[in-house]
Amino acid sequence: QVQLVESGGGLVQAGGSLRLSCAASGRTFSSYVMGWFRQAPGKEREFVGAVSRSSDSTYYADAVKGRFTISRDNAKNLVYLQMNSLKPEDTAVYYCAASSGWLITFTRGEVDYWGQGTQVTVSS
């Protein structure tokens, strides 16, 4: 069992930056692909980014590529999402997720654990 707790959300102006953190419980953190999804009001949950178990690979949705960076610290059981050049369309609840599968399956939402989510609001 893995529990995920997100933090770092908030209100920011367009063009600003935020860093989300996700703390994971358990001793098997390094055995999971980790990443982030988001869900805007009235829309389906969508993939944002993911990082492989050893951090040698990352994958991003086209909408955030070049602006967002995902990273992890296996010693601290933490995963981060650095969000720069934020736009109003980035407004959503952001969810941390963990998968025992692969990066490609993670992007399709095939995950084992979800966090509760943290709200990110970008004002214009």
mmCIF file of N, CA and C in Angstrom:
data_model
loop_
_atom_site.group_PDB
_atom_site.id
_atom_site.type_symbol
_atom_site.label_atom_id
_atom_site.label_comp_id
_atom_site.label_asym_id
_atom_site.label_seq_id
_atom_site.Cartn_x
_atom_site.Cartn_y
_atom_site.Cartn_z
ATOM 1 N N GLN A 1 0.837 -1.190 0.000
ATOM 2 C CA GLN A 1 0.000 0.000 0.000
ATOM 3 C C GLN A 1 0.879 1.249 0.000
ATOM 4 N N VAL A 2 0.552 2.181 -0.853
ATOM 5 C CA VAL A 2 1.284 3.439 -0.946
ATOM 6 C C VAL A 2 0.288 4.574 -0.753
ATOM 7 N N GLN A 3 0.630 5.494 0.107
ATOM 8 C CA GLN A 3 -0.183 6.701 0.287
ATOM 9 C C GLN A 3 0.573 7.895 -0.275
ATOM 10 N N LEU A 4 -0.138 8.731 -1.002
ATOM 11 C CA LEU A 4 0.457 9.879 -1.662
ATOM 12 C C LEU A 4 -0.206 11.154 -1.151
ATOM 13 N N VAL A 5 0.615 12.124 -0.765
ATOM 14 C CA VAL A 5 0.093 13.395 -0.259
ATOM 15 C C VAL A 5 0.753 14.531 -1.023
ATOM 16 N N GLU A 6 -0.083 15.299 -1.733
ATOM 17 C CA GLU A 6 0.422 16.422 -2.521
ATOM 18 C C GLU A 6 0.438 17.705 -1.684
ATOM 19 N N SER A 7 1.319 18.617 -2.059
ATOM 20 C CA SER A 7 1.362 19.943 -1.456
ATOM 21 C C SER A 7 1.945 20.917 -2.468
ATOM 22 N N GLY A 8 1.778 22.217 -2.169
ATOM 23 C CA GLY A 8 2.392 23.232 -3.006
ATOM 24 C C GLY A 8 1.457 23.953 -3.950
ATOM 25 N N GLY A 9 0.198 23.541 -3.981
ATOM 26 C CA GLY A 9 -0.746 24.236 -4.849
ATOM 27 C C GLY A 9 -1.076 25.620 -4.316
ATOM 28 N N GLY A 10 -1.779 26.400 -5.138
ATOM 29 C CA GLY A 10 -2.168 27.731 -4.712
ATOM 30 C C GLY A 10 -2.595 28.587 -5.876
ATOM 31 N N LEU A 11 -2.654 29.890 -5.607
ATOM 32 C CA LEU A 11 -3.058 30.874 -6.611
ATOM 33 C C LEU A 11 -1.826 31.617 -7.103
ATOM 34 N N VAL A 12 -1.691 31.729 -8.417
ATOM 35 C CA VAL A 12 -0.536 32.407 -9.005
ATOM 36 C C VAL A 12 -0.995 33.163 -10.242
ATOM 37 N N GLN A 13 -0.316 34.228 -10.559
ATOM 38 C CA GLN A 13 -0.643 34.985 -11.769
ATOM 39 C C GLN A 13 -0.052 34.302 -12.997
ATOM 40 N N ALA A 14 -0.660 34.547 -14.123
ATOM 41 C CA ALA A 14 -0.152 34.018 -15.377
ATOM 42 C C ALA A 14 1.302 34.438 -15.566
ATOM 43 N N GLY A 15 2.118 33.497 -16.012
ATOM 44 C CA GLY A 15 3.538 33.740 -16.179
ATOM 45 C C GLY A 15 4.360 33.364 -14.971
ATOM 46 N N GLY A 16 3.694 33.084 -13.865
ATOM 47 C CA GLY A 16 4.390 32.739 -12.635
ATOM 48 C C GLY A 16 4.762 31.267 -12.564
ATOM 49 N N SER A 17 5.273 30.889 -11.391
ATOM 50 C CA SER A 17 5.748 29.525 -11.186
ATOM 51 C C SER A 17 5.224 28.954 -9.880
ATOM 52 N N LEU A 18 5.090 27.647 -9.845
ATOM 53 C CA LEU A 18 4.767 26.911 -8.634
ATOM 54 C C LEU A 18 5.525 25.599 -8.678
ATOM 55 N N ARG A 19 5.818 25.055 -7.489
ATOM 56 C CA ARG A 19 6.389 23.721 -7.413
ATOM 57 C C ARG A 19 5.502 22.858 -6.542
ATOM 58 N N LEU A 20 5.006 21.795 -7.132
ATOM 59 C CA LEU A 20 4.214 20.827 -6.392
ATOM 60 C C LEU A 20 5.124 19.722 -5.871
ATOM 61 N N SER A 21 4.783 19.230 -4.693
ATOM 62 C CA SER A 21 5.505 18.101 -4.112
ATOM 63 C C SER A 21 4.516 16.990 -3.819
ATOM 64 N N CYS A 22 5.017 15.779 -3.851
ATOM 65 C CA CYS A 22 4.205 14.612 -3.511
ATOM 66 C C CYS A 22 5.045 13.723 -2.613
ATOM 67 N N ALA A 23 4.580 13.515 -1.392
ATOM 68 C CA ALA A 23 5.261 12.651 -0.443
ATOM 69 C C ALA A 23 4.600 11.283 -0.437
ATOM 70 N N ALA A 24 5.402 10.247 -0.571
ATOM 71 C CA ALA A 24 4.891 8.879 -0.625
ATOM 72 C C ALA A 24 5.288 8.103 0.615
ATOM 73 N N SER A 25 4.370 7.313 1.112
ATOM 74 C CA SER A 25 4.676 6.430 2.230
ATOM 75 C C SER A 25 5.210 5.112 1.699
ATOM 76 N N GLY A 26 5.748 4.311 2.582
ATOM 77 C CA GLY A 26 6.185 2.984 2.166
ATOM 78 C C GLY A 26 7.655 2.918 1.799
ATOM 79 N N ARG A 27 8.174 1.703 1.784
ATOM 80 C CA ARG A 27 9.600 1.500 1.532
ATOM 81 C C ARG A 27 9.896 1.097 0.100
ATOM 82 N N THR A 28 8.861 1.074 -0.763
ATOM 83 C CA THR A 28 9.061 0.610 -2.133
ATOM 84 C C THR A 28 8.884 1.719 -3.150
ATOM 85 N N PHE A 29 9.091 2.950 -2.719
ATOM 86 C CA PHE A 29 8.870 4.107 -3.595
ATOM 87 C C PHE A 29 9.628 3.967 -4.903
ATOM 88 N N SER A 30 10.864 3.523 -4.842
ATOM 89 C CA SER A 30 11.703 3.450 -6.037
ATOM 90 C C SER A 30 11.252 2.382 -7.024
ATOM 91 N N SER A 31 10.298 1.568 -6.640
ATOM 92 C CA SER A 31 9.815 0.531 -7.546
ATOM 93 C C SER A 31 8.633 1.000 -8.397
ATOM 94 N N TYR A 32 8.225 2.256 -8.228
ATOM 95 C CA TYR A 32 7.073 2.788 -8.954
ATOM 96 C C TYR A 32 7.476 3.873 -9.941
ATOM 97 N N VAL A 33 6.843 3.857 -11.069
ATOM 98 C CA VAL A 33 6.823 5.022 -11.949
ATOM 99 C C VAL A 33 5.942 6.061 -11.254
ATOM 100 N N MET A 34 6.409 7.298 -11.231
ATOM 101 C CA MET A 34 5.663 8.358 -10.540
ATOM 102 C C MET A 34 5.312 9.469 -11.531
ATOM 103 N N GLY A 35 4.249 10.163 -11.225
ATOM 104 C CA GLY A 35 3.896 11.257 -12.130
ATOM 105 C C GLY A 35 2.691 12.030 -11.670
ATOM 106 N N TRP A 36 2.192 12.847 -12.584
ATOM 107 C CA TRP A 36 1.121 13.778 -12.264
ATOM 108 C C TRP A 36 0.045 13.765 -13.362
ATOM 109 N N PHE A 37 -1.175 13.929 -12.896
ATOM 110 C CA PHE A 37 -2.328 14.166 -13.752
ATOM 111 C C PHE A 37 -3.002 15.443 -13.266
ATOM 112 N N ARG A 38 -3.905 15.958 -14.052
ATOM 113 C CA ARG A 38 -4.686 17.113 -13.626
ATOM 114 C C ARG A 38 -6.108 17.024 -14.155
ATOM 115 N N GLN A 39 -7.013 17.693 -13.456
ATOM 116 C CA GLN A 39 -8.411 17.715 -13.880
ATOM 117 C C GLN A 39 -8.960 19.110 -13.690
ATOM 118 N N ALA A 40 -9.344 19.722 -14.786
ATOM 119 C CA ALA A 40 -9.962 21.046 -14.762
ATOM 120 C C ALA A 40 -11.476 20.900 -14.625
ATOM 121 N N PRO A 41 -12.149 21.925 -14.146
ATOM 122 C CA PRO A 41 -13.610 21.846 -13.986
ATOM 123 C C PRO A 41 -14.307 21.491 -15.286
ATOM 124 N N GLY A 42 -15.164 20.496 -15.219
ATOM 125 C CA GLY A 42 -15.933 20.085 -16.384
ATOM 126 C C GLY A 42 -15.160 19.277 -17.404
ATOM 127 N N LYS A 43 -13.920 18.920 -17.082
ATOM 128 C CA LYS A 43 -13.105 18.165 -18.028
ATOM 129 C C LYS A 43 -12.649 16.850 -17.415
ATOM 130 N N GLU A 44 -12.202 15.946 -18.270
ATOM 131 C CA GLU A 44 -11.683 14.678 -17.793
ATOM 132 C C GLU A 44 -10.267 14.853 -17.254
ATOM 133 N N ARG A 45 -9.892 13.931 -16.384
ATOM 134 C CA ARG A 45 -8.530 13.937 -15.872
ATOM 135 C C ARG A 45 -7.575 13.665 -17.030
ATOM 136 N N GLU A 46 -6.459 14.409 -17.070
ATOM 137 C CA GLU A 46 -5.495 14.245 -18.153
ATOM 138 C C GLU A 46 -4.069 14.089 -17.628
ATOM 139 N N PHE A 47 -3.287 13.376 -18.388
ATOM 140 C CA PHE A 47 -1.882 13.151 -18.055
ATOM 141 C C PHE A 47 -1.097 14.451 -18.176
ATOM 142 N N VAL A 48 -0.157 14.661 -17.235
ATOM 143 C CA VAL A 48 0.726 15.832 -17.258
ATOM 144 C C VAL A 48 2.178 15.413 -17.508
ATOM 145 N N GLY A 49 2.712 14.565 -16.649
ATOM 146 C CA GLY A 49 4.094 14.150 -16.787
ATOM 147 C C GLY A 49 4.385 12.942 -15.928
ATOM 148 N N ALA A 50 5.466 12.246 -16.254
ATOM 149 C CA ALA A 50 5.863 11.060 -15.503
ATOM 150 C C ALA A 50 7.375 10.912 -15.529
ATOM 151 N N VAL A 51 7.882 10.230 -14.503
ATOM 152 C CA VAL A 51 9.323 9.983 -14.394
ATOM 153 C C VAL A 51 9.528 8.505 -14.089
ATOM 154 N N SER A 52 10.539 7.925 -14.704
ATOM 155 C CA SER A 52 10.823 6.508 -14.511
ATOM 156 C C SER A 52 11.387 6.244 -13.116
ATOM 157 N N ARG A 53 11.534 4.986 -12.789
ATOM 158 C CA ARG A 53 11.952 4.599 -11.440
ATOM 159 C C ARG A 53 13.313 5.169 -11.053
ATOM 160 N N SER A 54 14.230 5.188 -12.003
ATOM 161 C CA SER A 54 15.585 5.660 -11.715
ATOM 162 C C SER A 54 15.841 7.069 -12.220
ATOM 163 N N SER A 55 14.787 7.746 -12.664
ATOM 164 C CA SER A 55 14.869 9.125 -13.176
ATOM 165 C C SER A 55 15.614 9.234 -14.501
ATOM 166 N N ASP A 56 15.831 8.127 -15.195
ATOM 167 C CA ASP A 56 16.558 8.223 -16.460
ATOM 168 C C ASP A 56 15.646 8.604 -17.622
ATOM 169 N N SER A 57 14.358 8.566 -17.395
ATOM 170 C CA SER A 57 13.414 8.950 -18.457
ATOM 171 C C SER A 57 12.272 9.768 -17.882
ATOM 172 N N THR A 58 11.861 10.759 -18.646
ATOM 173 C CA THR A 58 10.676 11.540 -18.304
ATOM 174 C C THR A 58 9.804 11.668 -19.548
ATOM 175 N N TYR A 59 8.537 11.939 -19.318
ATOM 176 C CA TYR A 59 7.594 12.057 -20.430
ATOM 177 C C TYR A 59 6.574 13.107 -20.058
ATOM 178 N N TYR A 60 6.221 13.968 -21.018
ATOM 179 C CA TYR A 60 5.309 15.073 -20.736
ATOM 180 C C TYR A 60 4.192 15.147 -21.770
ATOM 181 N N ALA A 61 3.076 15.671 -21.333
ATOM 182 C CA ALA A 61 2.022 16.005 -22.273
ATOM 183 C C ALA A 61 2.475 17.195 -23.113
ATOM 184 N N ASP A 62 2.010 17.250 -24.350
ATOM 185 C CA ASP A 62 2.411 18.339 -25.238
ATOM 186 C C ASP A 62 2.062 19.710 -24.659
ATOM 187 N N ALA A 63 0.964 19.779 -23.924
ATOM 188 C CA ALA A 63 0.491 21.059 -23.404
ATOM 189 C C ALA A 63 1.440 21.676 -22.383
ATOM 190 N N VAL A 64 2.287 20.862 -21.764
ATOM 191 C CA VAL A 64 3.176 21.377 -20.715
ATOM 192 C C VAL A 64 4.650 21.239 -21.061
ATOM 193 N N LYS A 65 4.939 20.598 -22.174
ATOM 194 C CA LYS A 65 6.330 20.364 -22.549
ATOM 195 C C LYS A 65 7.082 21.689 -22.685
ATOM 196 N N GLY A 66 8.263 21.737 -22.086
ATOM 197 C CA GLY A 66 9.068 22.947 -22.121
ATOM 198 C C GLY A 66 8.770 23.924 -20.997
ATOM 199 N N ARG A 67 7.650 23.717 -20.286
ATOM 200 C CA ARG A 67 7.288 24.598 -19.173
ATOM 201 C C ARG A 67 7.322 23.874 -17.827
ATOM 202 N N PHE A 68 6.989 22.608 -17.822
ATOM 203 C CA PHE A 68 6.944 21.823 -16.596
ATOM 204 C C PHE A 68 8.114 20.842 -16.570
ATOM 205 N N THR A 69 8.607 20.586 -15.351
ATOM 206 C CA THR A 69 9.682 19.616 -15.165
ATOM 207 C C THR A 69 9.327 18.718 -13.995
ATOM 208 N N ILE A 70 9.397 17.413 -14.221
ATOM 209 C CA ILE A 70 9.137 16.454 -13.153
ATOM 210 C C ILE A 70 10.456 15.849 -12.698
ATOM 211 N N SER A 71 10.560 15.626 -11.390
ATOM 212 C CA SER A 71 11.760 15.007 -10.835
ATOM 213 C C SER A 71 11.366 14.213 -9.594
ATOM 214 N N ARG A 72 12.282 13.368 -9.138
ATOM 215 C CA ARG A 72 12.011 12.568 -7.948
ATOM 216 C C ARG A 72 13.268 12.422 -7.116
ATOM 217 N N ASP A 73 13.073 12.156 -5.836
ATOM 218 C CA ASP A 73 14.167 11.904 -4.901
ATOM 219 C C ASP A 73 13.825 10.595 -4.195
ATOM 220 N N ASN A 74 14.433 9.516 -4.632
ATOM 221 C CA ASN A 74 14.085 8.205 -4.075
ATOM 222 C C ASN A 74 14.533 8.052 -2.615
ATOM 223 N N ALA A 75 15.552 8.788 -2.221
ATOM 224 C CA ALA A 75 16.009 8.706 -0.836
ATOM 225 C C ALA A 75 14.995 9.330 0.122
ATOM 226 N N LYS A 76 14.219 10.295 -0.385
ATOM 227 C CA LYS A 76 13.254 11.003 0.463
ATOM 228 C C LYS A 76 11.797 10.640 0.140
ATOM 229 N N ASN A 77 11.605 9.746 -0.793
ATOM 230 C CA ASN A 77 10.246 9.364 -1.212
ATOM 231 C C ASN A 77 9.433 10.567 -1.667
ATOM 232 N N LEU A 78 10.048 11.394 -2.484
ATOM 233 C CA LEU A 78 9.391 12.599 -2.956
ATOM 234 C C LEU A 78 9.429 12.679 -4.482
ATOM 235 N N VAL A 79 8.356 13.238 -5.044
ATOM 236 C CA VAL A 79 8.329 13.567 -6.461
ATOM 237 C C VAL A 79 7.856 14.997 -6.586
ATOM 238 N N TYR A 80 8.418 15.713 -7.559
ATOM 239 C CA TYR A 80 8.152 17.135 -7.705
ATOM 240 C C TYR A 80 7.617 17.441 -9.111
ATOM 241 N N LEU A 81 6.879 18.520 -9.181
ATOM 242 C CA LEU A 81 6.477 19.057 -10.476
ATOM 243 C C LEU A 81 6.745 20.557 -10.442
ATOM 244 N N GLN A 82 7.794 20.971 -11.135
ATOM 245 C CA GLN A 82 8.114 22.386 -11.256
ATOM 246 C C GLN A 82 7.344 22.946 -12.450
ATOM 247 N N MET A 83 6.513 23.943 -12.187
ATOM 248 C CA MET A 83 5.661 24.511 -13.230
ATOM 249 C C MET A 83 6.040 25.967 -13.451
ATOM 250 N N ASN A 84 6.518 26.269 -14.632
ATOM 251 C CA ASN A 84 6.922 27.624 -15.002
ATOM 252 C C ASN A 84 6.030 28.153 -16.113
ATOM 253 N N SER A 85 6.069 29.456 -16.304
ATOM 254 C CA SER A 85 5.289 30.100 -17.368
ATOM 255 C C SER A 85 3.838 29.636 -17.341
ATOM 256 N N LEU A 86 3.256 29.664 -16.172
ATOM 257 C CA LEU A 86 1.899 29.153 -16.013
ATOM 258 C C LEU A 86 0.885 29.984 -16.784
ATOM 259 N N LYS A 87 -0.129 29.282 -17.270
ATOM 260 C CA LYS A 87 -1.196 29.899 -18.057
ATOM 261 C C LYS A 87 -2.540 29.642 -17.352
ATOM 262 N N PRO A 88 -3.531 30.481 -17.618
ATOM 263 C CA PRO A 88 -4.846 30.240 -17.006
ATOM 264 C C PRO A 88 -5.396 28.843 -17.323
ATOM 265 N N GLU A 89 -5.067 28.318 -18.476
ATOM 266 C CA GLU A 89 -5.548 26.976 -18.831
ATOM 267 C C GLU A 89 -4.862 25.858 -18.054
ATOM 268 N N ASP A 90 -3.862 26.192 -17.266
ATOM 269 C CA ASP A 90 -3.246 25.204 -16.373
ATOM 270 C C ASP A 90 -4.038 25.054 -15.072
ATOM 271 N N THR A 91 -5.037 25.881 -14.877
ATOM 272 C CA THR A 91 -5.866 25.791 -13.671
ATOM 273 C C THR A 91 -6.555 24.434 -13.596
ATOM 274 N N ALA A 92 -6.340 23.741 -12.484
ATOM 275 C CA ALA A 92 -6.874 22.390 -12.320
ATOM 276 C C ALA A 92 -6.511 21.872 -10.936
ATOM 277 N N VAL A 93 -7.109 20.750 -10.595
ATOM 278 C CA VAL A 93 -6.634 19.988 -9.448
ATOM 279 C C VAL A 93 -5.565 19.042 -9.970
ATOM 280 N N TYR A 94 -4.426 19.060 -9.324
ATOM 281 C CA TYR A 94 -3.294 18.236 -9.758
ATOM 282 C C TYR A 94 -3.159 17.037 -8.823
ATOM 283 N N TYR A 95 -3.049 15.855 -9.437
ATOM 284 C CA TYR A 95 -2.989 14.607 -8.694
ATOM 285 C C TYR A 95 -1.649 13.917 -8.919
ATOM 286 N N CYS A 96 -1.066 13.476 -7.843
ATOM 287 C CA CYS A 96 0.116 12.630 -7.890
ATOM 288 C C CYS A 96 -0.343 11.186 -8.054
ATOM 289 N N ALA A 97 0.442 10.393 -8.759
ATOM 290 C CA ALA A 97 0.068 9.000 -8.991
ATOM 291 C C ALA A 97 1.305 8.117 -9.019
ATOM 292 N N ALA A 98 1.090 6.846 -8.695
ATOM 293 C CA ALA A 98 2.159 5.851 -8.692
ATOM 294 C C ALA A 98 1.714 4.622 -9.456
ATOM 295 N N SER A 99 2.635 4.081 -10.254
ATOM 296 C CA SER A 99 2.298 2.920 -11.071
ATOM 297 C C SER A 99 3.393 1.877 -10.993
ATOM 298 N N SER A 100 2.982 0.619 -10.920
ATOM 299 C CA SER A 100 3.932 -0.489 -10.966
ATOM 300 C C SER A 100 4.192 -0.914 -12.417
ATOM 301 N N GLY A 101 3.606 -0.217 -13.362
ATOM 302 C CA GLY A 101 3.772 -0.543 -14.777
ATOM 303 C C GLY A 101 4.892 0.245 -15.414
ATOM 304 N N TRP A 102 4.576 0.806 -16.578
ATOM 305 C CA TRP A 102 5.601 1.477 -17.382
ATOM 306 C C TRP A 102 5.185 2.904 -17.708
ATOM 307 N N LEU A 103 6.155 3.683 -18.184
ATOM 308 C CA LEU A 103 5.859 5.072 -18.520
ATOM 309 C C LEU A 103 4.690 5.158 -19.491
ATOM 310 N N ILE A 104 4.714 4.337 -20.533
ATOM 311 C CA ILE A 104 3.694 4.459 -21.562
ATOM 312 C C ILE A 104 2.310 4.116 -21.009
ATOM 313 N N THR A 105 2.244 3.115 -20.125
ATOM 314 C CA THR A 105 0.940 2.771 -19.560
ATOM 315 C C THR A 105 0.508 3.809 -18.534
ATOM 316 N N PHE A 106 1.464 4.414 -17.876
ATOM 317 C CA PHE A 106 1.153 5.480 -16.925
ATOM 318 C C PHE A 106 0.431 6.613 -17.645
ATOM 319 N N THR A 107 0.903 6.968 -18.841
ATOM 320 C CA THR A 107 0.283 8.075 -19.573
ATOM 321 C C THR A 107 -1.177 7.801 -19.902
ATOM 322 N N ARG A 108 -1.559 6.541 -19.936
ATOM 323 C CA ARG A 108 -2.948 6.165 -20.227
ATOM 324 C C ARG A 108 -3.793 6.090 -18.967
ATOM 325 N N GLY A 109 -3.211 6.460 -17.824
ATOM 326 C CA GLY A 109 -3.964 6.439 -16.577
ATOM 327 C C GLY A 109 -3.965 5.107 -15.866
ATOM 328 N N GLU A 110 -3.116 4.194 -16.302
ATOM 329 C CA GLU A 110 -3.046 2.877 -15.661
ATOM 330 C C GLU A 110 -2.105 2.987 -14.460
ATOM 331 N N VAL A 111 -2.661 3.417 -13.350
ATOM 332 C CA VAL A 111 -1.876 3.637 -12.139
ATOM 333 C C VAL A 111 -2.474 2.827 -11.001
ATOM 334 N N ASP A 112 -1.659 2.635 -9.977
ATOM 335 C CA ASP A 112 -2.088 1.831 -8.840
ATOM 336 C C ASP A 112 -2.586 2.684 -7.672
ATOM 337 N N TYR A 113 -1.997 3.881 -7.531
ATOM 338 C CA TYR A 113 -2.345 4.731 -6.400
ATOM 339 C C TYR A 113 -2.480 6.176 -6.850
ATOM 340 N N TRP A 114 -3.431 6.863 -6.213
ATOM 341 C CA TRP A 114 -3.675 8.273 -6.456
ATOM 342 C C TRP A 114 -3.582 9.058 -5.155
ATOM 343 N N GLY A 115 -3.117 10.295 -5.267
ATOM 344 C CA GLY A 115 -3.205 11.212 -4.144
ATOM 345 C C GLY A 115 -4.569 11.886 -4.128
ATOM 346 N N GLN A 116 -4.781 12.737 -3.148
ATOM 347 C CA GLN A 116 -6.062 13.418 -2.995
ATOM 348 C C GLN A 116 -6.174 14.653 -3.882
ATOM 349 N N GLY A 117 -5.065 15.162 -4.341
ATOM 350 C CA GLY A 117 -5.081 16.307 -5.236
ATOM 351 C C GLY A 117 -4.791 17.617 -4.532
ATOM 352 N N THR A 118 -4.239 18.560 -5.293
ATOM 353 C CA THR A 118 -3.984 19.912 -4.792
ATOM 354 C C THR A 118 -4.402 20.898 -5.874
ATOM 355 N N GLN A 119 -5.075 21.960 -5.450
ATOM 356 C CA GLN A 119 -5.634 22.920 -6.405
ATOM 357 C C GLN A 119 -4.563 23.906 -6.866
ATOM 358 N N VAL A 120 -4.501 24.104 -8.169
ATOM 359 C CA VAL A 120 -3.655 25.137 -8.769
ATOM 360 C C VAL A 120 -4.568 26.066 -9.562
ATOM 361 N N THR A 121 -4.500 27.353 -9.233
ATOM 362 C CA THR A 121 -5.316 28.346 -9.926
ATOM 363 C C THR A 121 -4.400 29.419 -10.502
ATOM 364 N N VAL A 122 -4.517 29.646 -11.796
ATOM 365 C CA VAL A 122 -3.699 30.639 -12.479
ATOM 366 C C VAL A 122 -4.613 31.754 -12.962
ATOM 367 N N SER A 123 -4.375 32.946 -12.449
ATOM 368 C CA SER A 123 -5.210 34.086 -12.822
ATOM 369 C C SER A 123 -4.607 34.828 -14.013
ATOM 370 N N SER A 124 -5.488 35.412 -14.810
ATOM 371 C CA SER A 124 -5.015 36.114 -16.017
ATOM 372 C C SER A 124 -4.759 37.586 -15.738
#
